[in-house]
């Protein structure tokens, strides 16, 4: 039931202020901030100083909703700022030894040095905390005169004649949980722009609507996603000293060859480790639980050794667009462009997207600058962005792995064979162009489920609610739930029987609970736990959950993540 309706919690018939700007960027992630910085420089180089470039960010502070592993390939950042290190871009350090471990239930087979698969070699890359990096990028943007408004959530796209994007309407604040105005009610503004840049991250709630309304994905593969779970740990000093700068990726346990996914261990400064696990949301098991897999992975003896004597500091979860080149939607239209994760700029084979996101922002900025100077921000003019992309190293990199993720659709082992063939056929593999599928379409009946739940000890194996506490997530409680279950009769009459209500499993923040007593009318939705990962919007087997934006400022507070 692909929805083309635009959902929003804003009240209809309300008088609103209008804020005209020249270029509006929705989301303050690396793609949009790179775009804003480069655009401002390009306009200033042409002697144009009267244009307003505005970035809206739903988080209370820029970076609070930014989550990544992260090992950054510096190529994009070095194009944005050749002197990025001298300028003080925060980094944890340059990558030292790297390795790939294949885990059985109790052992690790180590592939180190020359034996580490080429996709997972990281020499020359940098371990970073992306929420710190975007905080730094925001300061660079402001120095150039870019306006950045955190705490302002974009709730709806404003359309003009035909399908021209005119800007966005920000979220109303001060609406109570029943949908009535509170004394504190503040209507959202209509922010009008010649060009709107959607850099909302993966599965942007506005971009999703735009893609469907304008059929931007026609002829492309459906985007496919993974959900990544991350914790930052403070570990014993001897472990910290041994691991600083080390980068290890693991495969195998607990997924085995059942589904696509794996984990990372990155050694940070000050005796901290970044630990994470990503699993593809096209996994067929109706009880797929990315958080449970992460906990089971942490319970592996080799990981337990690292955590002994340590404590968890932070937690987060986010989806990752893994579909690659053939899953990228058309990235431009009348008055808008799509950048970064929103447009699918991610190399799934190396698990890296930051450099590609920054590059997409740089390319979009060049196209937008030309359009602004020409006074023509039509679809035809902004198509320049796609032309620039097709001629860029970003396209070259993504083309070389164009069939990577889809090759694993038939199973891990056949995927590994195809991946080997891709390496000697310039990315083609066994098939010229692989097709994809929407993640939610692969869920099998709950009777076939083999997923198990881990035991929690509260120290090294935390349950979801304890982990949510470590994400710093806060929402205003007296507001309407921002997770819309569109038709609860489907939950009761079909989903319980067919799939066993997967929402209670796949959400990494325990937002959905299925009542165990009485005659349930639908799931209980604890929306204030939501870490904005978007898993539910993607993985619900009936496309019955719609993520809309809550009041600005609500959500996780990722710091040092
Ligand atoms: Fe993620 Fe949805 Fe759960 Fe929020 S409710 S944490 S978006 S799965």
XYZ file of C-alpha atoms and ligand atoms in Angstrom:
569
model
C 0.000 0.000 0.000
C 2.544 2.651 -1.086
C 1.256 5.917 0.353
C 1.318 9.014 -1.837
C -0.460 11.144 0.751
C 1.753 13.599 2.632
C 1.295 12.984 6.364
C 1.927 15.722 8.914
C 0.876 16.565 12.459
C 0.505 20.284 11.677
C -2.934 21.803 12.210
C -4.875 22.842 9.108
C -6.317 26.350 8.619
C -3.695 28.128 10.725
C -2.278 31.528 9.764
C 1.462 31.213 9.233
C 4.386 33.526 8.737
C 6.330 33.281 5.544
C 10.122 33.285 5.534
C 11.632 33.771 2.064
C 15.184 32.523 1.496
C 17.149 31.696 -1.635
C 18.381 28.214 -0.815
C 16.911 26.064 1.961
C 18.693 22.933 3.173
C 16.625 20.465 5.210
C 18.893 18.598 7.650
C 22.327 19.519 8.998
C 24.269 16.388 8.105
C 27.597 16.267 6.243
C 26.030 16.456 2.747
C 23.924 19.528 3.423
C 26.590 21.366 5.407
C 29.144 20.699 2.635
C 26.589 21.959 0.123
C 25.881 25.128 2.113
C 29.582 25.891 2.642
C 30.539 25.364 -0.993
C 27.500 27.212 -2.319
C 28.225 30.231 -0.173
C 31.849 30.241 -1.358
C 30.809 29.932 -5.017
C 28.302 32.788 -4.712
C 30.813 34.980 -2.892
C 33.448 34.232 -5.564
C 30.981 35.594 -8.127
C 30.522 38.742 -6.028
C 27.006 37.730 -4.949
C 26.415 38.551 -1.298
C 22.653 39.121 -1.102
C 21.495 35.490 -1.152
C 20.228 33.740 1.955
C 21.333 30.165 2.512
C 19.441 28.580 5.424
C 19.870 25.151 7.031
C 17.034 23.720 9.158
C 17.814 20.914 11.607
C 15.232 19.031 13.701
C 17.678 18.232 16.522
C 18.087 20.609 19.430
C 21.776 20.987 18.517
C 23.490 20.221 15.224
C 25.000 16.734 15.527
C 22.540 15.393 18.118
C 20.834 13.225 15.477
C 23.977 12.351 13.515
C 25.124 8.770 13.950
C 27.780 6.822 12.108
C 30.533 4.256 12.869
C 32.658 6.048 11.752
C 35.755 5.520 9.668
C 35.933 8.401 7.213
C 37.623 8.256 3.835
C 39.058 11.813 3.775
C 38.624 12.355 0.023
C 35.372 14.334 0.292
C 36.483 16.406 3.264
C 39.809 17.213 1.586
C 37.920 18.531 -1.443
C 35.740 20.676 0.771
C 38.678 21.976 2.797
C 42.165 20.989 1.538
C 43.449 22.137 4.957
C 40.781 20.308 6.962
C 43.268 18.964 9.504
C 44.903 22.376 10.087
C 41.453 23.927 10.460
C 40.829 21.628 13.402
C 38.309 19.129 12.062
C 37.895 16.767 15.041
C 39.292 13.260 14.487
C 39.902 10.381 16.843
C 42.995 9.405 14.881
C 44.303 7.830 11.721
C 43.480 4.165 11.201
C 46.260 1.836 12.345
C 46.126 -1.964 11.943
C 42.941 -3.285 10.407
C 41.490 -6.756 10.131
C 38.446 -8.846 9.386
C 37.323 -11.537 11.820
C 35.001 -14.363 10.841
C 33.182 -15.442 13.998
C 31.875 -18.904 14.831
C 29.859 -19.193 18.024
C 32.943 -19.208 20.225
C 36.008 -18.576 18.038
C 37.356 -15.921 15.663
C 39.216 -16.628 12.452
C 41.391 -13.565 11.890
C 42.247 -12.115 8.474
C 44.916 -9.499 9.085
C 47.388 -7.520 6.996
C 47.493 -8.823 3.421
C 44.716 -11.305 4.241
C 42.197 -8.577 5.145
C 39.633 -8.301 2.287
C 40.388 -5.224 0.134
C 36.976 -3.619 0.845
C 37.799 -3.592 4.551
C 41.319 -2.170 4.322
C 41.319 1.288 5.861
C 44.860 2.646 5.722
C 44.758 6.374 5.068
C 41.277 6.720 6.557
C 40.367 8.429 9.831
C 38.304 7.324 12.795
C 35.854 10.115 13.630
C 32.797 10.917 15.672
C 30.407 12.249 13.048
C 28.309 14.235 15.450
C 31.461 16.175 16.368
C 32.448 16.549 12.717
C 29.094 18.070 11.736
C 29.269 20.398 14.749
C 32.594 21.624 13.380
C 31.178 21.907 9.839
C 28.300 23.999 11.172
C 30.795 26.476 12.658
C 32.641 26.642 9.317
C 29.350 27.299 7.521
C 28.338 30.068 9.905
C 31.711 31.778 9.449
C 30.812 32.079 5.767
C 27.399 33.569 6.510
C 25.234 30.440 6.237
C 22.291 30.590 8.656
C 21.767 27.388 10.667
C 18.566 26.934 12.721
C 18.635 23.845 14.963
C 15.418 22.821 16.720
C 13.276 23.477 13.630
C 11.679 20.360 12.178
C 10.481 20.469 8.572
C 6.998 18.912 8.636
C 5.659 19.235 5.082
C 6.832 20.051 1.584
C 5.140 23.070 0.018
C 4.285 22.585 -3.653
C 3.460 25.228 -6.224
C 1.904 24.848 -9.637
C 2.445 21.355 -10.906
C 5.084 19.668 -8.832
C 7.456 22.565 -8.205
C 8.848 22.476 -4.685
C 8.461 25.893 -3.073
C 9.978 25.115 0.317
C 8.798 23.505 3.533
C 6.457 24.170 6.411
C 8.067 23.746 9.819
C 6.383 21.750 12.555
C 3.791 23.387 14.785
C 4.723 23.298 18.454
C 2.403 23.304 21.443
C -0.143 20.696 20.292
C -1.284 18.314 23.029
C -1.525 14.551 22.767
C -5.156 14.808 21.649
C -4.257 17.183 18.825
C -5.595 20.351 20.510
C -3.712 23.645 20.833
C -1.966 24.267 24.143
C -1.337 27.766 25.554
C 2.173 27.462 24.179
C 0.987 26.830 20.607
C 3.311 28.268 17.944
C 2.394 27.755 14.296
C 5.101 26.488 11.992
C 6.450 28.857 9.328
C 6.322 28.522 5.574
C 9.971 28.736 4.514
C 9.968 29.574 0.797
C 13.041 28.980 -1.365
C 14.131 28.985 -4.990
C 15.875 25.665 -4.288
C 15.243 23.208 -1.454
C 17.969 20.653 -0.731
C 16.768 17.495 1.006
C 19.604 16.021 3.067
C 17.497 14.374 5.742
C 19.581 11.217 6.086
C 18.329 7.740 5.192
C 14.595 7.387 4.481
C 13.938 11.119 4.813
C 10.287 11.531 5.702
C 9.896 14.423 3.251
C 12.070 12.914 0.521
C 10.098 9.663 0.786
C 6.942 11.566 -0.085
C 8.678 13.414 -2.899
C 10.039 10.183 -4.389
C 6.581 8.638 -4.430
C 4.699 11.714 -5.626
C 7.097 12.440 -8.502
C 8.019 8.784 -9.154
C 11.689 9.663 -8.742
C 12.461 5.962 -8.355
C 10.903 4.913 -11.655
C 13.190 2.429 -13.399
C 15.476 2.186 -10.321
C 15.844 -0.644 -7.867
C 13.929 -0.215 -4.607
C 16.256 1.217 -1.976
C 17.352 -1.429 0.524
C 18.418 -0.599 4.068
C 20.295 -2.009 7.006
C 19.745 -1.027 10.623
C 22.903 -0.224 12.547
C 23.101 -0.429 16.343
C 25.990 1.305 18.048
C 27.430 1.658 21.533
C 30.480 3.574 22.710
C 32.279 1.887 25.601
C 34.870 2.981 28.087
C 37.151 -0.042 28.419
C 39.966 -1.072 30.735
C 43.129 1.045 30.130
C 45.171 -1.936 28.897
C 42.454 -2.750 26.323
C 42.178 0.913 25.342
C 45.937 1.238 24.833
C 46.016 -1.923 22.754
C 43.071 -0.913 20.574
C 43.477 2.822 19.890
C 43.491 3.284 16.097
C 42.597 -0.344 15.370
C 39.744 -1.129 12.988
C 38.149 -4.581 12.913
C 35.060 -5.706 11.019
C 33.427 -9.042 11.759
C 31.143 -11.406 9.868
C 29.536 -14.675 10.813
C 28.075 -15.067 14.313
C 25.302 -14.410 15.208
C 23.901 -14.031 11.684
C 25.933 -16.844 10.161
C 25.025 -17.035 6.499
C 21.423 -16.085 7.241
C 20.976 -12.524 6.036
C 23.328 -9.659 5.214
C 25.245 -7.908 7.929
C 28.224 -7.705 10.220
C 29.864 -5.608 12.870
C 32.652 -3.176 13.619
C 35.078 -2.424 16.445
C 36.924 0.901 16.196
C 39.523 1.954 18.766
C 38.971 5.558 19.895
C 41.042 7.866 22.083
C 40.835 7.831 25.887
C 40.180 4.093 26.336
C 36.945 4.082 24.330
C 35.679 1.670 21.702
C 33.013 2.203 19.057
C 31.080 -1.062 18.685
C 28.326 -1.642 16.166
C 26.300 -4.198 14.276
C 24.390 -3.692 11.015
C 21.794 -6.109 9.645
C 19.946 -5.886 6.324
C 16.234 -5.206 6.728
C 15.459 -7.636 3.915
C 16.139 -10.436 6.392
C 13.221 -12.829 6.034
C 12.705 -13.549 9.736
C 9.521 -11.943 11.079
C 11.150 -11.605 14.503
C 14.229 -9.825 13.152
C 15.600 -7.822 16.057
C 18.757 -5.803 15.232
C 19.268 -4.903 18.894
C 19.085 -8.576 19.949
C 21.643 -9.510 17.275
C 23.938 -6.756 18.534
C 23.663 -8.059 22.111
C 24.300 -11.651 20.985
C 27.341 -10.435 19.075
C 28.629 -8.648 22.193
C 28.219 -11.918 24.108
C 30.723 -13.646 21.836
C 33.795 -14.592 23.957
C 36.152 -12.493 21.796
C 34.001 -9.367 22.266
C 33.416 -10.096 25.956
C 37.193 -9.988 26.465
C 37.201 -6.397 25.247
C 34.353 -5.318 27.508
C 35.559 -6.865 30.782
C 35.939 -4.090 33.345
C 34.359 -1.527 31.012
C 31.058 0.327 30.903
C 28.734 1.552 28.219
C 28.751 5.312 27.616
C 26.403 5.928 24.696
C 23.860 4.110 22.516
C 22.241 4.834 19.169
C 20.574 3.281 16.130
C 20.107 4.386 12.558
C 19.310 2.952 9.158
C 21.814 2.839 6.301
C 20.888 2.985 2.570
C 22.711 0.001 1.060
C 21.121 -0.276 -2.397
C 23.920 1.456 -4.311
C 23.978 3.036 -7.759
C 20.914 1.326 -9.238
C 18.801 2.243 -6.202
C 19.546 5.973 -6.347
C 16.429 7.969 -7.247
C 16.366 10.862 -9.708
C 18.121 13.501 -7.613
C 16.647 16.726 -9.011
C 13.364 18.313 -9.978
C 11.698 21.726 -10.201
C 13.108 23.620 -7.235
C 14.808 20.770 -5.403
C 17.724 18.328 -5.196
C 18.399 15.270 -3.018
C 21.838 14.712 -1.421
C 23.725 12.332 0.874
C 22.045 9.288 2.405
C 18.689 10.636 1.253
C 19.849 10.071 -2.339
C 21.618 6.775 -1.515
C 25.242 7.997 -1.544
C 26.762 5.010 0.263
C 29.276 2.347 -0.709
C 27.874 -0.760 0.988
C 30.930 -2.880 0.199
C 33.186 -0.680 2.322
C 30.459 0.540 4.694
C 31.406 4.137 3.900
C 29.248 7.099 2.977
C 30.644 10.246 4.580
C 33.040 11.060 1.718
C 30.296 10.394 -0.843
C 27.785 12.476 1.100
C 30.198 15.427 1.165
C 30.893 14.996 -2.546
C 27.160 15.003 -3.310
C 26.869 18.287 -1.408
C 29.755 19.804 -3.370
C 28.261 18.758 -6.717
C 24.790 19.970 -5.763
C 26.275 23.324 -4.705
C 27.850 23.812 -8.132
C 24.578 23.081 -9.908
C 22.588 25.297 -7.543
C 25.046 28.192 -7.902
C 24.705 28.039 -11.695
C 20.908 27.886 -11.382
C 20.744 30.821 -8.972
C 22.990 32.970 -11.173
C 20.866 32.102 -14.222
C 17.628 32.785 -12.327
C 16.402 29.361 -13.435
C 15.878 26.655 -10.811
C 13.838 24.361 -13.013
C 14.209 20.610 -13.251
C 16.092 21.019 -16.537
C 18.610 23.435 -14.995
C 19.120 21.430 -11.810
C 19.717 18.303 -13.908
C 23.238 19.701 -14.045
C 23.730 18.130 -10.602
C 23.182 14.648 -12.019
C 25.457 15.432 -14.992
C 28.213 16.484 -12.591
C 27.688 13.346 -10.520
C 27.881 11.091 -13.581
C 31.261 12.638 -14.451
C 32.629 12.437 -10.897
C 34.773 10.015 -8.885
C 31.723 9.386 -6.692
C 29.912 7.800 -9.632
C 33.048 5.871 -10.574
C 33.284 4.465 -7.045
C 29.593 3.551 -6.866
C 29.627 2.045 -10.363
C 32.378 -0.357 -9.320
C 30.070 -1.797 -6.640
C 26.783 -1.323 -8.504
C 25.599 -4.915 -7.992
C 27.226 -5.462 -4.589
C 24.289 -5.492 -2.198
C 21.753 -7.105 -4.526
C 24.185 -9.997 -5.115
C 23.465 -11.078 -1.523
C 19.702 -11.248 -2.078
C 19.788 -14.990 -2.713
C 21.952 -15.723 0.312
C 25.319 -14.946 1.788
C 27.341 -17.673 0.092
C 26.117 -16.931 -3.452
C 26.702 -13.259 -2.662
C 30.327 -13.961 -1.760
C 30.835 -15.809 -5.045
C 29.315 -12.923 -7.019
C 31.366 -10.402 -5.029
C 34.497 -12.266 -6.104
C 33.424 -12.114 -9.744
C 32.614 -8.397 -9.360
C 36.223 -7.755 -8.389
C 37.475 -9.028 -11.754
C 34.623 -7.647 -13.896
C 34.701 -3.997 -12.817
C 31.666 -4.408 -10.552
C 29.452 -6.295 -12.978
C 29.538 -9.713 -11.325
C 27.570 -12.652 -12.706
C 24.669 -10.506 -13.895
C 24.725 -7.248 -15.880
C 22.238 -5.484 -13.672
C 20.717 -7.052 -10.606
C 17.197 -6.123 -9.576
C 16.234 -5.466 -5.987
C 13.201 -5.711 -3.767
C 11.607 -3.606 -1.063
C 12.873 -4.822 2.313
C 9.395 -5.260 3.792
C 8.380 -7.592 0.954
C 10.760 -10.374 2.042
C 9.323 -11.076 5.509
C 8.319 -14.731 5.918
C 5.455 -16.019 8.121
C 6.176 -15.894 11.839
C 5.790 -19.668 12.052
C 9.128 -19.942 10.199
C 10.999 -17.626 12.591
C 14.268 -18.897 14.073
C 15.380 -15.712 15.858
C 16.092 -16.045 19.564
C 16.386 -13.352 22.242
C 19.522 -12.920 24.351
C 19.625 -12.848 28.132
C 20.465 -9.413 29.545
C 22.817 -8.913 32.479
C 22.518 -5.122 32.775
C 26.313 -4.707 32.596
C 27.590 -5.845 29.228
C 24.225 -6.892 27.768
C 21.679 -4.142 28.174
C 18.004 -4.384 27.280
C 16.492 -1.820 24.917
C 15.168 0.542 27.579
C 18.526 0.720 29.337
C 20.172 1.406 26.006
C 17.633 4.120 25.131
C 18.622 5.838 28.362
C 22.201 5.950 27.021
C 20.987 7.603 23.802
C 19.808 10.662 25.746
C 16.456 10.524 23.955
C 13.835 13.010 25.124
C 10.568 14.139 23.533
C 7.886 16.472 24.835
C 5.459 13.875 26.219
C 2.267 15.892 25.732
C 2.186 15.868 21.948
C 0.601 13.526 19.396
C 2.565 10.337 18.691
C 4.778 10.849 15.638
C 4.539 7.160 14.680
C 1.292 6.771 12.765
C -0.104 3.255 12.627
C -2.298 3.822 9.607
C -4.751 0.947 9.977
C -4.789 -0.875 13.297
C -7.270 -3.456 11.984
C -4.393 -4.815 9.866
C -2.324 -5.232 13.036
C -5.117 -7.088 14.809
C -6.731 -9.079 12.007
C -3.766 -9.986 9.829
C -0.377 -9.119 11.234
C -0.785 -10.990 14.525
C -1.601 -14.167 12.627
C 0.755 -13.804 9.667
C 3.873 -12.097 10.994
C 3.408 -11.901 14.770
C 3.550 -8.061 14.876
C 7.222 -7.560 13.927
C 7.207 -3.941 15.135
C 7.646 -5.214 18.704
C 10.889 -6.880 17.568
C 12.570 -4.681 14.938
C 12.349 -1.367 16.791
C 15.671 -0.860 18.613
C 14.092 1.473 21.149
C 11.139 -0.576 22.454
C 8.654 1.910 21.047
C 6.093 -0.735 20.037
C 4.585 -3.176 22.498
C 1.923 -5.702 21.677
C -0.542 -5.948 24.583
C -0.516 -9.373 26.196
C -3.885 -9.113 27.919
C -7.446 -8.550 26.754
C -8.387 -7.983 23.127
C -5.675 -5.698 21.686
C -6.812 -2.886 19.412
C -3.295 -2.292 18.100
C 0.235 -1.814 19.398
C 1.048 0.442 22.321
C 3.290 3.168 20.875
C 5.817 4.579 23.372
C 6.821 7.329 20.962
C 8.978 9.207 23.460
C 11.599 6.405 23.243
C 12.057 6.870 19.489
C 15.670 7.371 18.363
C 14.539 8.399 14.834
C 16.194 5.423 13.138
C 13.300 4.919 10.615
C 13.417 1.101 10.803
C 9.649 0.867 11.374
C 8.861 3.068 8.364
C 10.897 0.677 6.184
C 10.389 -2.786 7.655
C 6.691 -2.987 8.467
C 5.435 -5.791 6.184
C 2.220 -3.913 5.288
C 3.807 -0.442 5.029
C 1.394 0.383 7.811
C 3.685 2.638 9.879
C 4.404 6.210 8.875
C 7.179 8.133 10.637
C 6.351 11.826 10.767
C 8.410 14.456 12.461
C 7.785 15.279 16.146
C 8.216 18.757 17.620
C 11.624 20.202 16.838
C 14.296 19.514 19.425
C 12.955 16.056 20.376
C 14.875 12.839 19.796
C 18.260 11.420 20.729
C 21.238 13.424 21.955
C 24.165 11.730 20.305
C 27.381 13.067 21.745
C 30.751 11.531 21.019
C 28.958 9.174 18.647
Fe 13.268 3.557 14.949
Fe 10.639 3.513 14.407
Fe 11.571 2.573 16.724
Fe 11.605 5.206 16.228
S 9.791 3.915 16.436
S 13.262 4.009 17.134
S 12.036 5.234 14.048
S 11.955 1.748 14.706
